[in-house]
Tab-separated table of C-alpha atoms in Angstrom:
chain	number	residue	atom	x	y	z
A	1	MET	CA	0.016	-0.017	0.013
A	2	PRO	CA	2.740	2.476	0.956
A	3	SER	CA	4.301	1.866	-2.456
A	4	ARG	CA	1.113	2.995	-4.367
A	5	ARG	CA	1.071	6.142	-2.279
A	6	ARG	CA	4.532	6.868	-3.484
A	7	LEU	CA	3.676	6.276	-6.955
A	8	TYR	CA	0.621	8.523	-6.551
A	9	LEU	CA	3.084	11.396	-5.298
A	10	LEU	CA	5.389	10.475	-8.097
A	11	PHE	CA	2.903	11.147	-10.926
A	12	PRO	CA	2.026	14.756	-10.470
A	13	LEU	CA	5.648	15.624	-9.619
A	14	GLY	CA	6.715	13.822	-12.768
A	15	ALA	CA	4.033	15.773	-14.869
A	16	ALA	CA	5.344	19.049	-13.197
A	17	LEU	CA	8.950	18.329	-14.351
A	18	ALA	CA	8.326	16.983	-17.838
A	19	PRO	CA	8.117	20.641	-19.460
A	20	LEU	CA	11.493	21.353	-17.856
A	21	ALA	CA	13.246	18.542	-19.915
A	22	GLY	CA	14.129	19.087	-23.551
A	23	CYS	CA	13.554	22.882	-23.947
A	24	THR	CA	14.916	23.386	-27.380
A	25	TYR	CA	14.254	25.528	-30.553
A	26	SER	CA	14.658	24.127	-34.103
A	27	SER	CA	16.252	26.964	-36.183
A	28	ASP	CA	15.681	26.945	-40.019
A	29	TYR	CA	18.366	29.248	-40.734
A	30	VAL	CA	21.194	27.791	-42.846
A	31	PRO	CA	24.385	29.857	-42.836
A	32	PRO	CA	25.508	30.769	-46.494
A	33	GLN	CA	28.911	30.016	-47.493
A	34	ASP	CA	30.115	33.616	-47.966
A	35	GLY	CA	33.128	33.616	-45.441
A	36	ARG	CA	31.407	35.359	-42.786
A	37	ALA	CA	30.915	33.961	-39.405
A	38	ARG	CA	27.540	33.740	-37.846
A	39	ALA	CA	26.126	33.055	-34.360
A	40	VAL	CA	23.462	30.578	-34.874
A	41	TRP	CA	20.824	29.182	-32.507
A	42	SER	CA	21.298	25.339	-32.048
A	43	GLU	CA	18.590	23.788	-29.537
A	44	ASP	CA	19.041	25.907	-26.439
A	45	LYS	CA	22.203	27.922	-26.969
A	46	VAL	CA	24.139	29.864	-29.476
A	47	VAL	CA	26.928	28.003	-31.473
A	48	ALA	CA	29.604	29.781	-33.582
A	49	SER	CA	29.425	28.988	-37.210
A	50	LEU	CA	32.845	29.887	-38.530
A	51	PRO	CA	34.240	29.341	-42.051
A	52	ALA	CA	36.934	26.674	-42.535
A	53	THR	CA	40.134	28.382	-41.723
A	54	ASP	CA	43.455	27.725	-40.901
A	55	GLU	CA	44.916	27.039	-37.303
A	56	ARG	CA	46.551	30.396	-37.133
A	57	CYS	CA	43.387	32.285	-37.812
A	58	LEU	CA	41.447	30.131	-35.405
A	59	ASP	CA	44.045	30.635	-32.602
A	60	ASN	CA	43.785	34.427	-33.126
A	61	THR	CA	40.245	34.254	-32.992
A	62	LEU	CA	39.952	32.452	-29.797
A	63	SER	CA	42.587	34.524	-28.242
A	64	LEU	CA	40.802	37.735	-29.279
A	65	ALA	CA	37.522	36.398	-28.002
A	66	ASP	CA	39.054	35.544	-24.648
A	67	GLY	CA	40.280	39.047	-24.441
A	68	ARG	CA	44.073	38.350	-24.897
A	69	PRO	CA	46.217	41.004	-26.334
A	70	GLN	CA	46.421	41.206	-30.102
A	71	ARG	CA	48.785	42.736	-32.710
A	72	ASN	CA	47.584	45.865	-34.170
A	73	TYR	CA	46.151	45.364	-37.624
A	74	VAL	CA	45.151	47.852	-40.003
A	75	SER	CA	41.379	48.083	-40.586
A	76	GLY	CA	40.663	47.909	-44.271
A	77	GLY	CA	36.900	48.177	-43.734
A	78	ARG	CA	36.280	51.723	-44.325
A	79	THR	CA	35.607	52.639	-47.939
A	80	VAL	CA	34.626	55.777	-49.784
A	81	VAL	CA	31.544	55.518	-52.015
A	82	ARG	CA	31.308	58.246	-54.688
A	83	GLY	CA	28.729	60.758	-53.935
A	84	GLY	CA	28.223	59.662	-50.327
A	85	PRO	CA	29.861	59.960	-47.101
A	86	SER	CA	32.424	57.637	-45.703
A	87	VAL	CA	30.708	54.458	-44.654
A	88	ILE	CA	32.016	50.920	-43.641
A	89	ILE	CA	31.014	48.465	-46.452
A	90	TRP	CA	31.751	44.799	-45.964
A	91	SER	CA	32.018	42.606	-48.934
A	92	PRO	CA	33.153	39.199	-48.712
A	93	LEU	CA	34.819	39.586	-52.125
A	94	PRO	CA	37.915	41.487	-52.644
A	95	VAL	CA	37.571	45.280	-53.548
A	96	VAL	CA	39.316	47.082	-56.343
A	97	HIS	CA	39.919	50.607	-55.793
A	98	VAL	CA	39.748	52.469	-58.806
A	99	HIS	CA	41.134	55.948	-58.921
A	100	THR	CA	39.673	58.484	-61.427
A	101	SER	CA	39.877	62.017	-62.213
A	102	SER	CA	36.422	62.494	-60.352
A	103	GLY	CA	37.328	60.686	-57.193
A	104	PRO	CA	37.799	56.926	-56.125
A	105	ARG	CA	35.164	54.317	-57.064
A	106	VAL	CA	34.682	50.786	-55.486
A	107	HIS	CA	34.215	47.891	-57.705
A	108	HIS	CA	33.483	44.389	-56.428
A	109	VAL	CA	35.525	42.008	-58.401
A	110	ASP	CA	35.359	38.271	-58.369
A	111	ALA	CA	38.893	36.964	-57.517
A	112	GLY	CA	37.890	33.439	-58.193
A	113	ARG	CA	38.112	32.745	-54.359
A	114	HIS	CA	35.955	29.925	-53.497
A	115	ALA	CA	33.889	30.421	-50.630
A	116	ALA	CA	34.980	28.113	-47.747
A	117	THR	CA	32.710	25.458	-46.369
A	118	PRO	CA	31.411	26.862	-42.901
A	119	THR	CA	32.194	24.604	-40.115
A	120	VAL	CA	30.591	24.895	-36.582
A	121	HIS	CA	33.225	25.188	-33.891
A	122	ALA	CA	32.182	24.246	-30.587
A	123	PRO	CA	33.440	26.793	-28.235
A	124	PRO	CA	35.791	25.630	-25.617
A	125	SER	CA	33.923	24.463	-22.671
A	126	GLY	CA	34.478	26.771	-19.727
A	127	PRO	CA	33.785	25.946	-16.025
A	128	VAL	CA	31.027	23.587	-16.052
A	129	GLY	CA	27.893	25.508	-15.300
A	130	ARG	CA	25.737	24.716	-12.183
A	131	SER	CA	22.602	22.810	-12.787
A	132	THR	CA	19.555	24.707	-13.246
A	133	GLY	CA	16.597	24.471	-11.162
A	134	SER	CA	15.235	21.427	-13.228
A	135	GLY	CA	18.465	19.488	-12.408
A	136	SER	CA	18.154	20.253	-8.694
A	137	SER	CA	14.401	19.562	-8.526
A	138	SER	CA	15.287	16.060	-9.853
A	139	SER	CA	17.491	15.545	-7.023
A	140	THR	CA	14.985	17.027	-4.770
A	141	VAL	CA	12.440	14.544	-5.801
A	142	HIS	CA	14.643	11.679	-5.128
A	143	HIS	CA	15.699	12.916	-1.866
A	144	THR	CA	12.151	13.507	-0.930
A	145	ASN	CA	11.035	9.897	-1.604
A	146	GLY	CA	14.221	8.494	-0.181
A	147	GLY	CA	13.882	10.368	2.954
A	148	GLY	CA	10.322	9.517	3.217
A	149	SER	CA	10.661	5.880	2.577
A	150	GLY	CA	13.755	5.620	4.822
A	151	GLY	CA	12.505	7.167	7.869
A	152	HIS	CA	9.262	5.301	8.397
A	153	SER	CA	8.307	1.777	8.399
A	154	SER	CA	5.718	0.695	5.839
A	155	GLY	CA	3.400	-0.821	8.154
A	156	GLY	CA	0.083	0.943	9.425
A	157	GLY	CA	-2.312	3.334	8.041
A	158	GLU	CA	-1.257	5.974	10.484
A	159	ALA	CA	2.466	5.770	9.503
A	160	ALA	CA	1.389	5.809	5.801
A	161	ALA	CA	-0.622	8.980	6.449
A	162	ALA	CA	2.231	10.649	8.349
A	163	VAL	CA	4.468	9.782	5.402
A	164	ALA	CA	2.303	11.401	2.901
A	165	VAL	CA	1.683	14.530	5.005
A	166	ALA	CA	5.550	14.744	5.512
A	167	ALA	CA	5.893	14.427	1.765
A	168	ALA	CA	3.373	17.125	0.956
A	169	VAL	CA	4.900	19.523	3.356
A	170	VAL	CA	8.276	19.108	1.869
A	171	ALA	CA	6.848	19.745	-1.500
A	172	ILE	CA	5.085	22.651	-0.457
A	173	VAL	CA	8.176	24.277	1.176
A	174	ALA	CA	10.700	23.271	-1.547
A	175	MET	CA	8.619	23.660	-4.913
A	176	PRO	CA	8.266	27.431	-4.759
A	177	ALA	CA	12.087	27.998	-4.576
A	178	ILE	CA	12.330	25.468	-7.472
A	179	THR	CA	9.533	26.964	-9.391
A	180	LEU	CA	10.996	30.409	-9.038
A	181	GLY	CA	14.337	29.352	-10.024
A	182	VAL	CA	12.898	27.980	-13.041
A	183	ALA	CA	11.009	31.027	-13.681
A	184	LEU	CA	13.771	33.570	-13.069
A	185	SER	CA	16.486	31.772	-14.850
A	186	SER	CA	17.587	31.661	-18.364
A	187	PRO	CA	17.551	28.451	-20.102
A	188	GLY	CA	20.610	26.789	-21.714
A	189	ASP	CA	24.420	27.244	-20.933
A	190	GLN	CA	24.609	31.085	-21.117
A	191	LYS	CA	28.490	30.725	-20.685
A	192	VAL	CA	28.757	28.634	-23.743
A	193	SER	CA	26.532	30.950	-25.693
A	194	ALA	CA	28.497	34.061	-24.768
A	195	ALA	CA	31.797	32.346	-25.596
A	196	ALA	CA	30.319	31.497	-29.066
A	197	THR	CA	29.155	34.931	-29.717
A	198	ASP	CA	32.724	36.282	-28.794
A	199	GLN	CA	34.258	33.927	-31.387
A	200	VAL	CA	31.970	35.079	-33.904
A	201	ASN	CA	32.532	38.823	-33.527
A	202	ALA	CA	36.245	38.169	-33.110
A	203	TYR	CA	36.288	36.410	-36.259
A	204	ASN	CA	34.329	38.966	-38.426
A	205	ASP	CA	36.618	41.683	-36.894
A	206	LEU	CA	39.797	39.749	-37.845
A	207	ALA	CA	38.354	38.753	-41.353
A	208	ARG	CA	37.452	42.488	-42.097
A	209	THR	CA	41.107	43.736	-41.061
A	210	GLN	CA	43.907	43.900	-43.472
A	211	GLY	CA	46.970	41.895	-42.409
A	212	SER	CA	45.104	39.842	-39.974
A	213	PRO	CA	45.458	35.989	-40.103
A	214	CYS	CA	41.922	35.832	-41.017
A	215	ALA	CA	41.653	38.372	-43.727
A	216	PRO	CA	40.963	36.890	-47.193
A	217	ALA	CA	44.016	36.426	-49.424
A	218	ALA	CA	42.657	38.667	-52.079
A	219	GLU	CA	44.392	39.213	-55.282
A	220	TYR	CA	43.819	42.720	-56.310
A	221	GLU	CA	45.673	45.576	-57.955
A	222	GLU	CA	45.011	49.258	-58.083
A	223	VAL	CA	43.995	50.451	-61.511
A	224	THR	CA	44.560	54.023	-62.535
A	225	GLU	CA	42.395	55.142	-65.272
A	226	PRO	CA	43.670	58.107	-67.610
B	1	MET	CA	13.195	16.387	22.291
B	2	SER	CA	10.071	14.633	21.072
B	3	ARG	CA	10.144	12.474	17.933
B	4	PRO	CA	7.583	14.735	16.055
B	5	VAL	CA	9.598	17.762	16.521
B	6	ASN	CA	12.780	15.921	15.409
B	7	ARG	CA	10.953	14.570	12.287
B	8	ALA	CA	9.746	18.231	11.621
B	9	HIS	CA	13.202	19.776	12.002
B	10	ALA	CA	14.540	17.027	9.624
B	11	LEU	CA	11.931	17.642	7.063
B	12	PHE	CA	12.260	21.406	6.959
B	13	ALA	CA	16.068	21.058	6.771
B	14	LEU	CA	15.663	18.912	3.764
B	15	ALA	CA	13.381	21.156	2.184
B	16	ALA	CA	15.626	24.152	2.704
B	17	THR	CA	18.497	22.321	1.287
B	18	ALA	CA	16.651	21.381	-1.757
B	19	ALA	CA	15.373	25.136	-1.956
B	20	LEU	CA	19.006	26.356	-1.984
B	21	ALA	CA	20.092	23.853	-4.403
B	22	SER	CA	17.400	24.855	-6.831
B	23	LEU	CA	18.809	28.415	-6.820
B	24	SER	CA	22.235	27.435	-7.755
B	25	GLY	CA	21.697	27.290	-11.452
B	26	CYS	CA	21.303	30.930	-11.800
B	27	SER	CA	24.430	31.764	-13.416
B	28	ALA	CA	24.619	35.039	-15.677
B	29	ALA	CA	26.907	35.051	-18.628
B	30	THR	CA	28.392	38.373	-20.374
B	31	THR	CA	30.144	38.444	-23.646
B	32	ARG	CA	33.791	39.716	-23.428
B	33	TYR	CA	34.431	40.957	-26.956
B	34	ASP	CA	32.241	43.489	-28.914
B	35	ALA	CA	32.330	43.624	-32.630
B	36	ARG	CA	34.054	46.758	-33.909
B	37	VAL	CA	34.406	46.367	-37.473
B	38	VAL	CA	30.566	46.383	-38.415
B	39	ALA	CA	28.434	47.781	-41.409
B	40	PRO	CA	26.365	50.839	-40.099
B	41	GLY	CA	22.998	48.715	-40.170
B	42	GLU	CA	24.471	45.364	-39.233
B	43	LEU	CA	23.114	43.530	-36.054
B	44	THR	CA	25.351	42.040	-33.641
B	45	LEU	CA	24.801	39.849	-30.666
B	46	ARG	CA	25.905	40.331	-27.183
B	47	TYR	CA	24.920	38.659	-23.909
B	48	ASN	CA	24.595	40.790	-20.802
B	49	ASP	CA	22.574	38.743	-18.468
B	50	GLY	CA	20.327	38.006	-21.363
B	51	VAL	CA	20.405	38.376	-25.274
B	52	GLU	CA	21.074	41.839	-26.593
B	53	LEU	CA	20.956	42.997	-30.309
B	54	TRP	CA	23.167	45.996	-31.285
B	55	ALA	CA	23.536	48.025	-34.460
B	56	ALA	CA	25.543	51.324	-34.986
B	57	GLY	CA	26.881	51.143	-31.398
B	58	ARG	CA	23.329	51.409	-29.875
B	59	PRO	CA	21.010	48.390	-28.394
B	60	VAL	CA	18.288	47.641	-30.658
B	61	ALA	CA	16.393	45.176	-28.715
B	62	ARG	CA	16.894	42.942	-25.554
B	63	GLY	CA	15.572	39.721	-24.741
B	64	LEU	CA	12.862	38.435	-23.729
B	65	ALA	CA	10.383	41.113	-25.193
B	66	TYR	CA	12.452	42.140	-28.085
B	67	GLU	CA	10.700	45.300	-28.465
B	68	GLY	CA	11.981	47.202	-31.374
B	69	LEU	CA	13.308	44.212	-33.336
B	70	PRO	CA	10.436	43.685	-35.701
B	71	GLU	CA	10.572	47.292	-36.748
B	72	PHE	CA	14.321	47.269	-37.295
B	73	VAL	CA	14.140	44.210	-39.687
B	74	ARG	CA	10.827	45.046	-41.231
B	75	CYS	CA	12.373	45.280	-44.669
B	76	VAL	CA	13.384	41.613	-44.751
B	77	PRO	CA	10.123	39.530	-44.525
B	78	ARG	CA	11.418	36.365	-43.268
B	79	ALA	CA	13.348	38.317	-40.447
B	80	GLU	CA	10.403	40.266	-39.577
B	81	GLU	CA	8.459	36.946	-39.146
B	82	HIS	CA	11.096	35.652	-36.925
B	83	ALA	CA	11.259	38.909	-35.055
B	84	LEU	CA	7.381	38.992	-34.394
B	85	ALA	CA	7.555	35.421	-33.132
B	86	ALA	CA	10.612	36.246	-30.913
B	87	ARG	CA	8.377	39.126	-29.377
B	88	GLY	CA	5.274	37.034	-28.963
B	89	SER	CA	7.206	33.921	-27.337
B	90	GLY	CA	9.023	36.599	-25.112
B	91	VAL	CA	5.668	37.815	-23.840
B	92	ALA	CA	4.260	34.418	-23.398
B	93	ALA	CA	7.456	33.330	-21.434
B	94	VAL	CA	7.109	36.393	-19.100
B	95	THR	CA	3.385	35.746	-18.557
B	96	LEU	CA	3.696	31.989	-17.806
B	97	SER	CA	6.577	32.724	-15.553
B	98	VAL	CA	4.638	35.390	-13.442
B	99	PHE	CA	1.664	33.008	-13.163
B	100	GLY	CA	3.800	30.164	-12.163
B	101	GLY	CA	5.466	32.330	-9.396
B	102	VAL	CA	2.042	33.254	-8.160
B	103	PHE	CA	0.902	29.765	-8.045
B	104	ALA	CA	4.263	28.728	-6.221
B	105	VAL	CA	3.860	31.463	-3.600
B	106	GLY	CA	0.052	30.954	-3.277
B	107	GLY	CA	0.742	27.028	-2.581
B	108	LEU	CA	2.533	27.922	0.617
B	109	GLY	CA	-0.973	28.726	1.940
B	110	GLY	CA	-1.511	24.743	1.988
B	111	LEU	CA	0.962	24.749	5.207
B	112	ALA	CA	-2.025	26.259	7.089
B	113	GLY	CA	-3.238	22.698	7.100
B	114	LEU	CA	-0.355	21.808	9.570
B	115	ALA	CA	-2.166	24.201	12.229
B	116	ILE	CA	-5.276	22.286	12.067
B	117	GLU	CA	-5.941	19.580	14.676
B	118	GLU	CA	-5.699	16.126	13.768
B	119	LYS	CA	-9.307	15.395	14.606
B	120	ASN	CA	-10.314	17.428	11.524
B	121	GLN	CA	-8.093	15.512	9.315
B	122	SER	CA	-10.245	16.042	6.041
B	123	LEU	CA	-9.719	19.658	6.278
B	124	ARG	CA	-5.952	19.301	7.086
B	125	ASN	CA	-5.611	16.865	3.933
B	126	GLY	CA	-7.613	18.917	1.655
B	127	LEU	CA	-5.355	22.018	2.415
B	128	LEU	CA	-2.183	20.160	1.998
B	129	ILE	CA	-3.356	18.603	-1.346
B	130	ALA	CA	-4.544	22.192	-2.590
B	131	GLY	CA	-1.130	23.210	-1.616
B	132	VAL	CA	0.731	20.666	-3.538
B	133	GLY	CA	-1.684	21.036	-6.471
B	134	ALA	CA	-0.842	24.601	-6.636
B	135	GLU	CA	2.803	24.163	-6.491
B	136	VAL	CA	2.687	21.583	-9.288
B	137	LEU	CA	0.577	23.885	-11.376
B	138	GLY	CA	3.042	26.605	-10.757
B	139	LEU	CA	6.117	24.491	-11.684
B	140	ILE	CA	4.284	23.406	-15.041
B	141	LEU	CA	3.495	27.014	-15.898
B	142	ALA	CA	7.217	27.871	-15.107
B	143	GLY	CA	8.562	25.002	-17.206
B	144	ILE	CA	6.205	25.835	-20.225
B	145	GLY	CA	7.466	29.517	-19.727
B	146	ARG	CA	11.016	28.224	-20.084
B	147	GLN	CA	10.402	26.757	-23.438
B	148	TYR	CA	9.045	29.933	-24.519
B	149	LYS	CA	12.203	31.725	-23.496
B	150	VAL	CA	13.923	29.300	-25.758
B	151	ASP	CA	11.881	29.948	-28.506
B	152	ALA	CA	12.006	33.768	-28.105
B	153	ASN	CA	16.029	33.711	-28.121
B	154	GLY	CA	16.193	31.394	-30.863
B	155	HIS	CA	13.648	33.401	-33.169
B	156	ALA	CA	15.631	36.631	-32.321
B	157	VAL	CA	19.032	35.138	-33.451
B	158	ASP	CA	17.354	33.770	-36.754
B	159	ALA	CA	16.002	37.380	-37.432
B	160	MET	CA	19.394	38.881	-36.818
B	161	ASN	CA	21.010	36.516	-39.315
B	162	PHE	CA	18.173	36.619	-41.966
B	163	TYR	CA	18.453	40.463	-41.832
B	164	ASN	CA	22.299	40.677	-41.845
B	165	ASP	CA	22.368	38.312	-44.878
B	166	GLN	CA	20.036	40.534	-46.962
B	167	VAL	CA	20.719	43.968	-45.631
B	168	GLY	CA	22.739	44.577	-42.463
B	169	SER	CA	26.175	43.008	-43.661
B	170	LEU	CA	25.827	44.696	-46.916
B	171	GLY	CA	26.008	48.208	-45.500
B	172	GLY	CA	22.455	49.127	-45.250
B	173	SER	CA	19.416	49.153	-43.147
B	174	CYS	CA	15.687	49.296	-43.356
B	175	SER	CA	15.968	52.774	-42.901
B	176	GLN	CA	18.596	53.410	-45.465
B	177	PRO	CA	19.231	51.106	-48.386
B	178	ALA	CA	23.018	49.998	-48.957
B	179	PRO	CA	24.801	52.280	-51.368
B	180	VAL	CA	25.123	50.733	-54.820
B	181	ALA	CA	28.347	50.147	-56.090
B	182	PRO	CA	28.878	51.579	-59.623
B	183	PRO	CA	28.984	48.898	-62.444
B	184	PRO	CA	32.543	47.688	-63.563
B	185	PRO	CA	33.849	49.551	-66.703
B	186	VAL	CA	32.767	48.319	-69.993
B	187	GLU	CA	35.555	46.575	-71.881
B	188	ALA	CA	36.354	47.590	-75.406
B	189	PRO	CA	34.077	45.744	-77.835
B	190	ALA	CA	35.771	43.099	-80.012
B	191	ALA	CA	36.963	43.863	-83.670
B	192	ALA	CA	34.055	43.753	-86.301
B	193	PRO	CA	33.578	40.396	-87.964
B	194	PRO	CA	34.491	40.213	-91.538
B	195	ASP	CA	31.029	40.008	-92.962
B	196	GLY	CA	30.171	43.225	-91.467
B	197	ALA	CA	27.694	41.763	-88.766
B	198	ALA	CA	27.172	43.721	-85.494
B	199	PRO	CA	29.887	43.060	-82.812
B	200	VAL	CA	28.778	40.687	-79.911
B	201	PRO	CA	29.477	42.438	-76.687
B	202	PRO	CA	31.557	40.440	-74.170
B	203	GLU	CA	29.788	38.357	-71.538
B	204	GLY	CA	28.940	40.075	-68.440
B	205	ALA	CA	29.505	43.676	-69.623
B	206	ALA	CA	27.045	46.222	-68.208
B	207	PRO	CA	25.441	48.862	-70.318
B	208	PRO	CA	27.322	52.184	-70.522
B	209	GLU	CA	26.458	54.789	-67.768
B	210	ASN	CA	24.759	57.144	-70.205
B	211	ALA	CA	22.520	54.435	-71.238
B	212	ARG	CA	20.796	54.549	-67.635
């Protein structure tokens, strides 16, 4: 009989915990292969989608994302557009600067560079995040049932009623904190998401900066028109 | 000390431990590196105890509500669709989390059953069961709200990516289109064929400027 009471207690608790498991989102975004890194949502966190690159570029990206000092690279992102103010235009293709008598022009030239196949680099795992409320509540459930069954004998209606009352009291006292923890916390591993975001931003900055290890090896030349 | 008092102390200690353990998962995260070489209308992602979307050095939208994001990406239909979904999911997440918290706190009223004498067991049991029921309902609502939080953040990141692919990373925004680069110079046409037919222009050559 006491084992059935325990099952009756388990059922509503299991129903309550079910929504906490498997909180994921299926993204329908597919990163194009144009050499630009992107932060992509995967299940419950952000992952870095970086173009295939060499080890030197990846090392520089990771160290920049971690805030370690970098060499000073010249930013080649600023380009003058005829008739307009100076703006930053990012193009994945090399840019040919054409100097004419009326001022500089910008042409986008296909230098035949093949876009790299993007790969998803999992950010280095930092310190293991503490479990969220859902994980703690699971251990709470086990503790509750174990404590209840270990402390009392299974015989007698009064003992079973006492067990049920004790379990109800524990549930009422513990569950508000668990619920508030679930309600106030953010799902997924935020540290992993933040690290992936840093890597994407660092890679794009390096790829857009002349002379950096991640800058495309463009073949361009300055053409001067008469 | 009597056995019921010992038992009560043990139970409350257990409950307090579980409650404290549940709060240990609240760890905020912050991005360390902010993008610098960015197009004027390009959206970038940051984490500051939540998802933030920035453009031109200013915050555009912040999770979970993502107010302002649909308007910012309105010129890209797919991005706007995701931005609206992000905003809707965020509102649902906040609403469900609030109601979950209300039921969680309200369920503590079930402890009033402990103050009722044992000879009125039906009332005592009813209060305890109601308290447990309220707690379970609150946890369910908070759990569903958690799923909506994931949806909101996922939709927002998708909106950012779709927008950047079409507009943001190309130097424009929905308020100001990207400046159009002038066409490449037209190459000199090939020599006329011997039979006097019109010369065929080379492949990919754009029409001359004065033809626009």
